[in-house]
Amino acid sequence: MNKAMSAYSGGADDLPGADGTTSVLASAYRKATWRLIPFIFICYLFNYLDRVNVGFAKLEMLDALKLSETVYGLGAGIFFLGYVLSGVPTNLTLHRLGARRCIGIMMILWGGLSAAMLFVSNPTSFYVLRFLTGVAEAGFFPGMVLYFTKWFPSEKRGHVMALFMSAIPVSGLIGGPLSGWMLHHFTSGQGGLAGWQWLFLLQGLPTVILGVIALFYLSDSLRDATWLTQDEKAAMQAALDADEQSRRTISHAGQSFASVLRNGHVWMLGAIYFSIQMGVYAINFWLPSIIKALGFKDPATVGWLSAIPYLFAGVFMVFAGRSADQRRERRWHLSVPMLMALVGLLLAAKFSSNPLIVMVGLTIATMGALTGLPMFWPLPAAFLGSAAAAGGLALINSLGQIAGFVSPFLVGWIKDMTHSTDLALYILSTVLFAGALLVMLVPAKLVNR
């Protein structure tokens, strides 16, 4: 990540020239990148780890609590009901009150609730805690997307989003072996807790600590950034103003949340994001179980094998983000990864009895699906005006996160009915194909900047 950030903060477009403003702007972007991205990256890493560690806890929790696959799928998915219901109002609140306080408080709440998952004893407590955690997390991701619009113009956001969202594959790369080790190490029930309970506790508490740090570390806006000079602030603000004017010239999204609700492009983008997330959450929640079904019973082995797809996804994600910014092209950089996810899921389903091909398929699917996430977000951010961005980004995110409920529940239900995930993978592939087609309907002039 350090190498990628260095390449970004000193890219060819930002080399100092005869115009001193260019040099000042390059310096400002470099400072903003190093000041904001590493910390936000770590926060998002634990955000995603807290969200999907239930996939590893499942390896022991279901037997310990006598829960069915359907109950697990519903519990994994019900998180997103709370998430969707709270997404728009939370992000509008963040827009009014500022990122520093809202992000810090959200992290403290969801970290505490994630740790409290160790007290789950029956389906009802599982559902309630997952729902409340979803409510607490709802504003974090769309809030971060909105936050970046206050620092970086459209042409910078592809790589910024890729650096930020590379926390997803890194969370899998680190979280898989770590979760497998925790389940293996605490298998004898140290301290009166089972391995899956230790997993929730030890992965939830760091988020609480990061939330406290965020209250003191983050700057709400350029005006509050004491680590920038006045010239650097002025140069960045001028670039943001020019970007905003460009958006108003080419976009018909309007400048209010009401106009966003009437805009067909917003709803189409929500459908595209839904299709991407259908693949992402199937992988996040079911990857350990699919690998275990290949014959790998030891949790530590499952953890190490699950890290392989995320390793390749992390490298591919940063490469794709930089390529999209350099070429000023967004649609193919999104649709191609989605088609990769489709092909990978089909391979895993078609050759489900061959561990090597299944792992290759899961790796391709993970590379494609996870890369689709950062490649998607420059699209809505490119044409939503600043006044509409808070509600618009949250609305699109909420529409996409409905997949977080549908996908795990669908896979769990199909597995209970057929004792296999193959049919579910075929269905998810079809959804990804439909989403890739929709991407090409987005007007290129709106997003290729």
GROMACS .gro file of C-alpha atoms in nm:
model
  449
    1MET     CA    1   0.000   0.000   0.000
    2ASN     CA    2   0.287   0.241   0.078
    3LYS     CA    3   0.428   0.204  -0.274
    4ALA     CA    4   0.083   0.259  -0.426
    5MET     CA    5   0.029   0.570  -0.215
    6SER     CA    6   0.368   0.710  -0.310
    7ALA     CA    7   0.293   0.654  -0.677
    8TYR     CA    8  -0.043   0.821  -0.641
    9SER     CA    9   0.066   1.122  -0.437
   10GLY     CA   10   0.339   1.205  -0.685
   11GLY     CA   11   0.176   1.097  -1.011
   12ALA     CA   12   0.259   1.233  -1.354
   13ASP     CA   13  -0.037   1.465  -1.354
   14ASP     CA   14   0.091   1.641  -1.042
   15LEU     CA   15   0.459   1.699  -1.122
   16PRO     CA   16   0.570   2.051  -1.041
   17GLY     CA   17   0.591   2.277  -1.343
   18ALA     CA   18   0.650   2.636  -1.426
   19ASP     CA   19   0.323   2.727  -1.263
   20GLY     CA   20   0.382   2.740  -0.888
   21THR     CA   21   0.017   2.649  -0.828
   22THR     CA   22   0.081   2.303  -0.972
   23SER     CA   23   0.364   2.246  -0.727
   24VAL     CA   24   0.154   2.366  -0.434
   25LEU     CA   25  -0.138   2.145  -0.537
   26ALA     CA   26   0.090   1.842  -0.574
   27SER     CA   27   0.225   1.905  -0.224
   28ALA     CA   28  -0.128   1.942  -0.086
   29TYR     CA   29  -0.249   1.616  -0.241
   30ARG     CA   30   0.060   1.438  -0.113
   31LYS     CA   31  -0.003   1.560   0.241
   32ALA     CA   32  -0.374   1.478   0.227
   33THR     CA   33  -0.305   1.129   0.095
   34TRP     CA   34  -0.056   1.043   0.368
   35ARG     CA   35  -0.252   1.214   0.643
   36LEU     CA   36  -0.595   1.066   0.569
   37ILE     CA   37  -0.569   0.741   0.373
   38PRO     CA   38  -0.359   0.524   0.611
   39PHE     CA   39  -0.580   0.598   0.913
   40ILE     CA   40  -0.906   0.563   0.721
   41PHE     CA   41  -0.770   0.245   0.564
   42ILE     CA   42  -0.713   0.093   0.910
   43CYS     CA   43  -1.060   0.201   1.024
   44TYR     CA   44  -1.223   0.043   0.718
   45LEU     CA   45  -1.016  -0.273   0.763
   46PHE     CA   46  -1.169  -0.325   1.108
   47ASN     CA   47  -1.508  -0.212   0.981
   48TYR     CA   48  -1.507  -0.489   0.725
   49LEU     CA   49  -1.354  -0.740   0.963
   50ASP     CA   50  -1.627  -0.669   1.220
   51ARG     CA   51  -1.889  -0.703   0.949
   52VAL     CA   52  -1.785  -1.040   0.805
   53ASN     CA   53  -1.605  -1.222   1.089
   54VAL     CA   54  -1.935  -1.399   1.147
   55GLY     CA   55  -1.840  -1.609   0.842
   56PHE     CA   56  -1.553  -1.762   1.039
   57ALA     CA   57  -1.741  -1.773   1.369
   58LYS     CA   58  -1.998  -1.982   1.181
   59LEU     CA   59  -1.749  -2.271   1.159
   60GLU     CA   60  -1.801  -2.332   1.534
   61MET     CA   61  -2.100  -2.120   1.635
   62LEU     CA   62  -2.364  -2.315   1.442
   63ASP     CA   63  -2.281  -2.645   1.610
   64ALA     CA   64  -2.235  -2.485   1.952
   65LEU     CA   65  -2.572  -2.307   1.943
   66LYS     CA   66  -2.756  -2.565   1.725
   67LEU     CA   67  -2.836  -2.311   1.452
   68SER     CA   68  -2.933  -2.409   1.095
   69GLU     CA   69  -2.776  -2.274   0.777
   70THR     CA   70  -3.095  -2.076   0.712
   71VAL     CA   71  -3.080  -1.915   1.056
   72TYR     CA   72  -2.717  -1.822   0.994
   73GLY     CA   73  -2.799  -1.677   0.652
   74LEU     CA   74  -3.084  -1.472   0.798
   75GLY     CA   75  -2.868  -1.352   1.087
   76ALA     CA   76  -2.581  -1.261   0.856
   77GLY     CA   77  -2.823  -1.075   0.632
   78ILE     CA   78  -3.037  -0.900   0.893
   79PHE     CA   79  -2.738  -0.677   0.967
   80PHE     CA   80  -2.814  -0.506   0.637
   81LEU     CA   81  -3.176  -0.434   0.722
   82GLY     CA   82  -3.053  -0.209   1.001
   83TYR     CA   83  -2.783  -0.077   0.770
   84VAL     CA   84  -3.027   0.015   0.492
   85LEU     CA   85  -3.283   0.173   0.724
   86SER     CA   86  -3.023   0.398   0.887
   87GLY     CA   87  -2.798   0.478   0.590
   88VAL     CA   88  -2.956   0.796   0.452
   89PRO     CA   89  -3.044   0.971   0.783
   90THR     CA   90  -2.701   0.887   0.929
   91ASN     CA   91  -2.518   1.030   0.629
   92LEU     CA   92  -2.730   1.346   0.627
   93THR     CA   93  -2.642   1.387   0.995
   94LEU     CA   94  -2.273   1.343   0.915
   95HIS     CA   95  -2.300   1.609   0.644
   96ARG     CA   96  -2.437   1.855   0.899
   97LEU     CA   97  -2.223   1.770   1.204
   98GLY     CA   98  -1.894   1.675   1.036
   99ALA     CA   99  -1.703   1.352   0.989
  100ARG     CA  100  -1.482   1.364   1.299
  101ARG     CA  101  -1.751   1.329   1.563
  102CYS     CA  102  -1.988   1.109   1.364
  103ILE     CA  103  -1.723   0.862   1.246
  104GLY     CA  104  -1.569   0.838   1.594
  105ILE     CA  105  -1.902   0.775   1.767
  106MET     CA  106  -2.012   0.523   1.504
  107MET     CA  107  -1.691   0.323   1.543
  108ILE     CA  108  -1.719   0.312   1.921
  109LEU     CA  109  -2.078   0.188   1.896
  110TRP     CA  110  -2.032  -0.077   1.630
  111GLY     CA  111  -1.706  -0.203   1.783
  112GLY     CA  112  -1.883  -0.252   2.115
  113LEU     CA  113  -2.180  -0.425   1.953
  114SER     CA  114  -1.952  -0.652   1.749
  115ALA     CA  115  -1.767  -0.755   2.064
  116ALA     CA  116  -2.103  -0.816   2.233
  117MET     CA  117  -2.173  -1.091   1.976
  118LEU     CA  118  -1.990  -1.321   2.219
  119PHE     CA  119  -2.310  -1.321   2.428
  120VAL     CA  120  -2.524  -1.471   2.149
  121SER     CA  121  -2.706  -1.778   2.281
  122ASN     CA  122  -3.003  -1.830   2.049
  123PRO     CA  123  -3.142  -1.710   1.712
  124THR     CA  124  -3.319  -1.410   1.866
  125SER     CA  125  -3.008  -1.264   2.030
  126PHE     CA  126  -2.815  -1.333   1.708
  127TYR     CA  127  -3.071  -1.140   1.502
  128VAL     CA  128  -3.098  -0.846   1.746
  129LEU     CA  129  -2.723  -0.786   1.780
  130ARG     CA  130  -2.664  -0.819   1.406
  131PHE     CA  131  -2.945  -0.569   1.336
  132LEU     CA  132  -2.815  -0.314   1.588
  133THR     CA  133  -2.460  -0.347   1.455
  134GLY     CA  134  -2.594  -0.270   1.109
  135VAL     CA  135  -2.766   0.043   1.242
  136ALA     CA  136  -2.442   0.157   1.406
  137GLU     CA  137  -2.228   0.099   1.095
  138ALA     CA  138  -2.469   0.245   0.840
  139GLY     CA  139  -2.310   0.585   0.793
  140PHE     CA  140  -1.944   0.486   0.788
  141PHE     CA  141  -1.885   0.383   0.428
  142PRO     CA  142  -2.106   0.640   0.249
  143GLY     CA  143  -1.971   0.894   0.497
  144MET     CA  144  -1.615   0.815   0.388
  145VAL     CA  145  -1.712   0.843   0.019
  146LEU     CA  146  -1.866   1.183   0.097
  147TYR     CA  147  -1.559   1.277   0.303
  148PHE     CA  148  -1.327   1.215   0.007
  149THR     CA  149  -1.532   1.453  -0.210
  150LYS     CA  150  -1.428   1.730   0.032
  151TRP     CA  151  -1.059   1.667  -0.036
  152PHE     CA  152  -1.010   1.513  -0.382
  153PRO     CA  153  -1.169   1.607  -0.721
  154SER     CA  154  -1.325   1.347  -0.950
  155GLU     CA  155  -1.011   1.264  -1.147
  156LYS     CA  156  -0.830   1.164  -0.826
  157ARG     CA  157  -1.095   0.948  -0.667
  158GLY     CA  158  -1.051   0.623  -0.859
  159HIS     CA  159  -0.712   0.555  -0.705
  160VAL     CA  160  -0.807   0.708  -0.369
  161MET     CA  161  -1.108   0.476  -0.349
  162ALA     CA  162  -0.894   0.179  -0.451
  163LEU     CA  163  -0.642   0.255  -0.176
  164PHE     CA  164  -0.922   0.300   0.078
  165MET     CA  165  -1.115  -0.010  -0.028
  166SER     CA  166  -0.807  -0.228  -0.054
  167ALA     CA  167  -0.881  -0.265   0.317
  168ILE     CA  168  -1.144  -0.522   0.211
  169PRO     CA  169  -0.903  -0.776   0.061
  170VAL     CA  170  -0.646  -0.693   0.330
  171SER     CA  171  -0.911  -0.768   0.594
  172GLY     CA  172  -0.956  -1.106   0.427
  173LEU     CA  173  -0.582  -1.155   0.391
  174ILE     CA  174  -0.522  -1.081   0.759
  175GLY     CA  175  -0.860  -1.177   0.899
  176GLY     CA  176  -0.870  -1.526   0.747
  177PRO     CA  177  -0.550  -1.659   0.905
  178LEU     CA  178  -0.614  -1.456   1.224
  179SER     CA  179  -0.969  -1.585   1.264
  180GLY     CA  180  -0.858  -1.942   1.186
  181TRP     CA  181  -0.578  -1.913   1.443
  182MET     CA  182  -0.818  -1.777   1.707
  183LEU     CA  183  -1.063  -2.062   1.655
  184HIS     CA  184  -0.777  -2.313   1.670
  185HIS     CA  185  -0.592  -2.154   1.964
  186PHE     CA  186  -0.896  -2.098   2.186
  187THR     CA  187  -1.060  -2.430   2.102
  188SER     CA  188  -1.028  -2.552   2.462
  189GLY     CA  189  -1.236  -2.263   2.596
  190GLN     CA  190  -0.982  -2.043   2.777
  191GLY     CA  191  -1.130  -1.794   3.019
  192GLY     CA  192  -1.467  -1.963   2.997
  193LEU     CA  193  -1.517  -1.850   2.636
  194ALA     CA  194  -1.530  -2.061   2.321
  195GLY     CA  195  -1.308  -1.985   2.022
  196TRP     CA  196  -1.586  -1.808   1.830
  197GLN     CA  197  -1.657  -1.587   2.134
  198TRP     CA  198  -1.290  -1.484   2.161
  199LEU     CA  199  -1.299  -1.405   1.789
  200PHE     CA  200  -1.580  -1.150   1.830
  201LEU     CA  201  -1.424  -0.997   2.143
  202LEU     CA  202  -1.069  -0.956   2.011
  203GLN     CA  203  -1.175  -0.825   1.671
  204GLY     CA  204  -1.435  -0.582   1.809
  205LEU     CA  205  -1.234  -0.401   2.077
  206PRO     CA  206  -0.973  -0.245   1.841
  207THR     CA  207  -1.256  -0.066   1.659
  208VAL     CA  208  -1.360   0.104   1.984
  209ILE     CA  209  -1.003   0.228   2.033
  210LEU     CA  210  -0.984   0.356   1.674
  211GLY     CA  211  -1.313   0.539   1.724
  212VAL     CA  212  -1.169   0.730   2.020
  213ILE     CA  213  -0.859   0.819   1.812
  214ALA     CA  214  -1.079   0.940   1.524
  215LEU     CA  215  -1.239   1.199   1.752
  216PHE     CA  216  -0.901   1.372   1.784
  217TYR     CA  217  -0.727   1.286   1.456
  218LEU     CA  218  -0.966   1.359   1.169
  219SER     CA  219  -1.022   1.706   1.023
  220ASP     CA  220  -1.380   1.783   0.915
  221SER     CA  221  -1.280   1.996   0.616
  222LEU     CA  222  -1.000   2.188   0.446
  223ARG     CA  223  -1.069   2.482   0.674
  224ASP     CA  224  -0.988   2.270   0.981
  225ALA     CA  225  -0.674   2.107   0.837
  226THR     CA  226  -0.399   2.268   1.043
  227TRP     CA  227  -0.148   2.037   0.873
  228LEU     CA  228  -0.194   2.222   0.539
  229THR     CA  229  -0.059   2.567   0.456
  230GLN     CA  230  -0.296   2.844   0.349
  231ASP     CA  231  -0.166   2.821  -0.009
  232GLU     CA  232  -0.225   2.446  -0.015
  233LYS     CA  233  -0.579   2.489   0.117
  234ALA     CA  234  -0.651   2.753  -0.146
  235ALA     CA  235  -0.516   2.535  -0.429
  236MET     CA  236  -0.718   2.231  -0.320
  237GLN     CA  237  -1.034   2.439  -0.278
  238ALA     CA  238  -0.991   2.587  -0.627
  239ALA     CA  239  -0.960   2.235  -0.771
  240LEU     CA  240  -1.272   2.124  -0.583
  241ASP     CA  241  -1.466   2.430  -0.699
  242ALA     CA  242  -1.370   2.364  -1.062
  243ASP     CA  243  -1.476   2.002  -1.023
  244GLU     CA  244  -1.810   2.107  -0.876
  245GLN     CA  245  -1.872   2.348  -1.161
  246SER     CA  246  -1.792   2.075  -1.414
  247ARG     CA  247  -2.043   1.844  -1.244
  248ARG     CA  248  -2.316   2.106  -1.264
  249THR     CA  249  -2.245   2.162  -1.633
  250ILE     CA  250  -2.274   1.799  -1.746
  251SER     CA  251  -2.508   1.651  -1.486
  252HIS     CA  252  -2.883   1.655  -1.452
  253ALA     CA  253  -2.882   1.505  -1.105
  254GLY     CA  254  -2.979   1.833  -0.942
  255GLN     CA  255  -2.857   1.980  -0.618
  256SER     CA  256  -3.112   1.851  -0.369
  257PHE     CA  257  -3.200   1.511  -0.226
  258ALA     CA  258  -3.552   1.541  -0.372
  259SER     CA  259  -3.403   1.577  -0.721
  260VAL     CA  260  -3.185   1.271  -0.656
  261LEU     CA  261  -3.496   1.063  -0.584
  262ARG     CA  262  -3.637   1.160  -0.924
  263ASN     CA  263  -3.318   1.082  -1.116
  264GLY     CA  264  -3.320   0.755  -1.309
  265HIS     CA  265  -2.940   0.732  -1.319
  266VAL     CA  266  -2.928   0.718  -0.939
  267TRP     CA  267  -3.166   0.422  -0.927
  268MET     CA  268  -2.977   0.247  -1.207
  269LEU     CA  269  -2.652   0.296  -1.017
  270GLY     CA  270  -2.823   0.150  -0.709
  271ALA     CA  271  -2.917  -0.159  -0.913
  272ILE     CA  272  -2.558  -0.193  -1.039
  273TYR     CA  273  -2.421  -0.167  -0.686
  274PHE     CA  274  -2.674  -0.427  -0.571
  275SER     CA  275  -2.547  -0.673  -0.832
  276ILE     CA  276  -2.184  -0.618  -0.728
  277GLN     CA  277  -2.265  -0.665  -0.362
  278MET     CA  278  -2.457  -0.986  -0.430
  279GLY     CA  279  -2.126  -1.140  -0.538
  280VAL     CA  280  -1.918  -0.969  -0.271
  281TYR     CA  281  -2.126  -1.082   0.025
  282ALA     CA  282  -2.161  -1.436  -0.104
  283ILE     CA  283  -1.782  -1.453  -0.105
  284ASN     CA  284  -1.737  -1.279   0.232
  285PHE     CA  285  -1.988  -1.489   0.424
  286TRP     CA  286  -1.948  -1.825   0.252
  287LEU     CA  287  -1.584  -1.847   0.138
  288PRO     CA  288  -1.470  -2.027   0.459
  289SER     CA  289  -1.761  -2.273   0.434
  290ILE     CA  290  -1.699  -2.348   0.065
  291ILE     CA  291  -1.329  -2.412   0.136
  292LYS     CA  292  -1.416  -2.633   0.434
  293ALA     CA  293  -1.654  -2.832   0.211
  294LEU     CA  294  -1.357  -2.914  -0.017
  295GLY     CA  295  -1.225  -3.135   0.262
  296PHE     CA  296  -1.017  -2.891   0.469
  297LYS     CA  297  -1.145  -2.936   0.824
  298ASP     CA  298  -0.883  -2.755   1.032
  299PRO     CA  299  -0.989  -2.390   1.092
  300ALA     CA  300  -0.628  -2.268   1.063
  301THR     CA  301  -0.593  -2.433   0.719
  302VAL     CA  302  -0.925  -2.283   0.607
  303GLY     CA  303  -0.801  -1.943   0.725
  304TRP     CA  304  -0.477  -1.959   0.527
  305LEU     CA  305  -0.648  -2.086   0.212
  306SER     CA  306  -0.914  -1.815   0.234
  307ALA     CA  307  -0.637  -1.552   0.235
  308ILE     CA  308  -0.523  -1.649  -0.118
  309PRO     CA  309  -0.818  -1.494  -0.309
  310TYR     CA  310  -0.792  -1.175  -0.102
  311LEU     CA  311  -0.419  -1.142  -0.170
  312PHE     CA  312  -0.472  -1.142  -0.547
  313ALA     CA  313  -0.776  -0.914  -0.511
  314GLY     CA  314  -0.578  -0.651  -0.319
  315VAL     CA  315  -0.309  -0.626  -0.587
  316PHE     CA  316  -0.561  -0.619  -0.872
  317MET     CA  317  -0.778  -0.357  -0.701
  318VAL     CA  318  -0.498  -0.099  -0.669
  319PHE     CA  319  -0.380  -0.166  -1.026
  320ALA     CA  320  -0.731  -0.119  -1.167
  321GLY     CA  321  -0.785   0.204  -0.970
  322ARG     CA  322  -0.468   0.364  -1.102
  323SER     CA  323  -0.546   0.248  -1.457
  324ALA     CA  324  -0.895   0.401  -1.442
  325ASP     CA  325  -0.761   0.739  -1.329
  326GLN     CA  326  -0.480   0.746  -1.585
  327ARG     CA  327  -0.713   0.662  -1.875
  328ARG     CA  328  -1.007   0.870  -1.744
  329GLU     CA  329  -1.226   0.567  -1.818
  330ARG     CA  330  -1.476   0.427  -1.569
  331ARG     CA  331  -1.729   0.196  -1.734
  332TRP     CA  332  -1.500  -0.079  -1.873
  333HIS     CA  333  -1.291  -0.067  -1.556
  334LEU     CA  334  -1.608  -0.164  -1.369
  335SER     CA  335  -1.782  -0.403  -1.610
  336VAL     CA  336  -1.473  -0.618  -1.678
  337PRO     CA  337  -1.415  -0.699  -1.306
  338MET     CA  338  -1.785  -0.783  -1.274
  339LEU     CA  339  -1.754  -1.028  -1.563
  340MET     CA  340  -1.445  -1.175  -1.395
  341ALA     CA  341  -1.653  -1.237  -1.084
  342LEU     CA  342  -1.917  -1.407  -1.299
  343VAL     CA  343  -1.661  -1.639  -1.462
  344GLY     CA  344  -1.502  -1.721  -1.127
  345LEU     CA  345  -1.831  -1.817  -0.963
  346LEU     CA  346  -1.924  -2.033  -1.265
  347LEU     CA  347  -1.591  -2.216  -1.240
  348ALA     CA  348  -1.641  -2.278  -0.869
  349ALA     CA  349  -1.993  -2.412  -0.928
  350LYS     CA  350  -1.917  -2.618  -1.240
  351PHE     CA  351  -1.611  -2.792  -1.095
  352SER     CA  352  -1.721  -2.807  -0.731
  353SER     CA  353  -1.556  -3.145  -0.675
  354ASN     CA  354  -1.210  -3.026  -0.787
  355PRO     CA  355  -1.039  -2.828  -0.507
  356LEU     CA  356  -0.776  -2.671  -0.735
  357ILE     CA  357  -1.027  -2.538  -0.991
  358VAL     CA  358  -1.262  -2.423  -0.715
  359MET     CA  359  -0.979  -2.222  -0.554
  360VAL     CA  360  -0.886  -2.071  -0.892
  361GLY     CA  361  -1.251  -1.983  -0.953
  362LEU     CA  362  -1.292  -1.831  -0.606
  363THR     CA  363  -0.974  -1.628  -0.655
  364ILE     CA  364  -1.093  -1.488  -0.990
  365ALA     CA  365  -1.438  -1.418  -0.842
  366THR     CA  366  -1.289  -1.239  -0.542
  367MET     CA  367  -1.056  -1.031  -0.761
  368GLY     CA  368  -1.346  -0.924  -0.981
  369ALA     CA  369  -1.614  -0.866  -0.719
  370LEU     CA  370  -1.396  -0.673  -0.475
  371THR     CA  371  -1.237  -0.462  -0.749
  372GLY     CA  372  -1.588  -0.374  -0.866
  373LEU     CA  373  -1.645  -0.186  -0.539
  374PRO     CA  374  -1.387   0.094  -0.575
  375MET     CA  375  -1.439   0.105  -0.952
  376PHE     CA  376  -1.808   0.174  -0.891
  377TRP     CA  377  -1.792   0.471  -0.654
  378PRO     CA  378  -1.631   0.727  -0.888
  379LEU     CA  379  -1.946   0.692  -1.104
  380PRO     CA  380  -2.204   0.846  -0.866
  381ALA     CA  381  -1.947   1.082  -0.712
  382ALA     CA  382  -1.867   1.219  -1.060
  383PHE     CA  383  -2.210   1.365  -1.128
  384LEU     CA  384  -2.379   1.420  -0.792
  385GLY     CA  385  -2.340   1.782  -0.687
  386SER     CA  386  -2.211   1.853  -0.339
  387ALA     CA  387  -2.554   1.947  -0.205
  388ALA     CA  388  -2.702   1.618  -0.330
  389ALA     CA  389  -2.403   1.397  -0.254
  390ALA     CA  390  -2.476   1.327   0.114
  391GLY     CA  391  -2.821   1.182   0.052
  392GLY     CA  392  -2.749   1.049  -0.298
  393LEU     CA  393  -2.443   0.847  -0.204
  394ALA     CA  394  -2.619   0.707   0.102
  395LEU     CA  395  -2.925   0.613  -0.106
  396ILE     CA  396  -2.715   0.429  -0.366
  397ASN     CA  397  -2.518   0.257  -0.091
  398SER     CA  398  -2.838   0.153   0.086
  399LEU     CA  399  -2.986   0.009  -0.233
  400GLY     CA  400  -2.670  -0.192  -0.285
  401GLN     CA  401  -2.655  -0.311   0.073
  402ILE     CA  402  -2.994  -0.479   0.036
  403ALA     CA  403  -2.781  -0.747  -0.131
  404GLY     CA  404  -2.615  -0.798   0.206
  405PHE     CA  405  -2.948  -0.935   0.328
  406VAL     CA  406  -3.055  -1.116   0.012
  407SER     CA  407  -2.723  -1.283  -0.075
  408PRO     CA  408  -2.635  -1.471   0.249
  409PHE     CA  409  -2.998  -1.566   0.311
  410LEU     CA  410  -3.034  -1.697  -0.045
  411VAL     CA  411  -2.714  -1.901  -0.024
  412GLY     CA  412  -2.805  -2.041   0.319
  413TRP     CA  413  -3.158  -2.135   0.213
  414ILE     CA  414  -3.039  -2.302  -0.109
  415LYS     CA  415  -2.772  -2.494   0.082
  416ASP     CA  416  -3.029  -2.621   0.332
  417MET     CA  417  -3.258  -2.726   0.045
  418THR     CA  418  -2.999  -2.880  -0.190
  419HIS     CA  419  -2.701  -2.945   0.045
  420SER     CA  420  -2.484  -2.755  -0.203
  421THR     CA  421  -2.400  -2.393  -0.290
  422ASP     CA  422  -2.376  -2.461  -0.666
  423LEU     CA  423  -2.725  -2.334  -0.760
  424ALA     CA  424  -2.670  -2.019  -0.556
  425LEU     CA  425  -2.344  -1.949  -0.742
  426TYR     CA  426  -2.524  -1.984  -1.076
  427ILE     CA  427  -2.791  -1.735  -0.964
  428LEU     CA  428  -2.529  -1.488  -0.841
  429SER     CA  429  -2.347  -1.514  -1.174
  430THR     CA  430  -2.666  -1.418  -1.357
  431VAL     CA  431  -2.715  -1.114  -1.134
  432LEU     CA  432  -2.356  -1.001  -1.198
  433PHE     CA  433  -2.407  -1.035  -1.573
  434ALA     CA  434  -2.717  -0.816  -1.559
  435GLY     CA  435  -2.527  -0.556  -1.357
  436ALA     CA  436  -2.238  -0.551  -1.606
  437LEU     CA  437  -2.485  -0.479  -1.886
  438LEU     CA  438  -2.637  -0.192  -1.687
  439VAL     CA  439  -2.293  -0.036  -1.641
  440MET     CA  440  -2.265   0.018  -2.015
  441LEU     CA  441  -2.596   0.212  -2.013
  442VAL     CA  442  -2.447   0.480  -1.790
  443PRO     CA  443  -2.361   0.779  -2.017
  444ALA     CA  444  -1.983   0.790  -2.062
  445LYS     CA  445  -1.976   1.173  -2.054
  446LEU     CA  446  -2.106   1.169  -1.697
  447VAL     CA  447  -1.837   0.947  -1.551
  448ASN     CA  448  -1.526   0.932  -1.772
  449ARG     CA  449  -1.340   1.214  -1.598
   0.00000   0.00000   0.00000
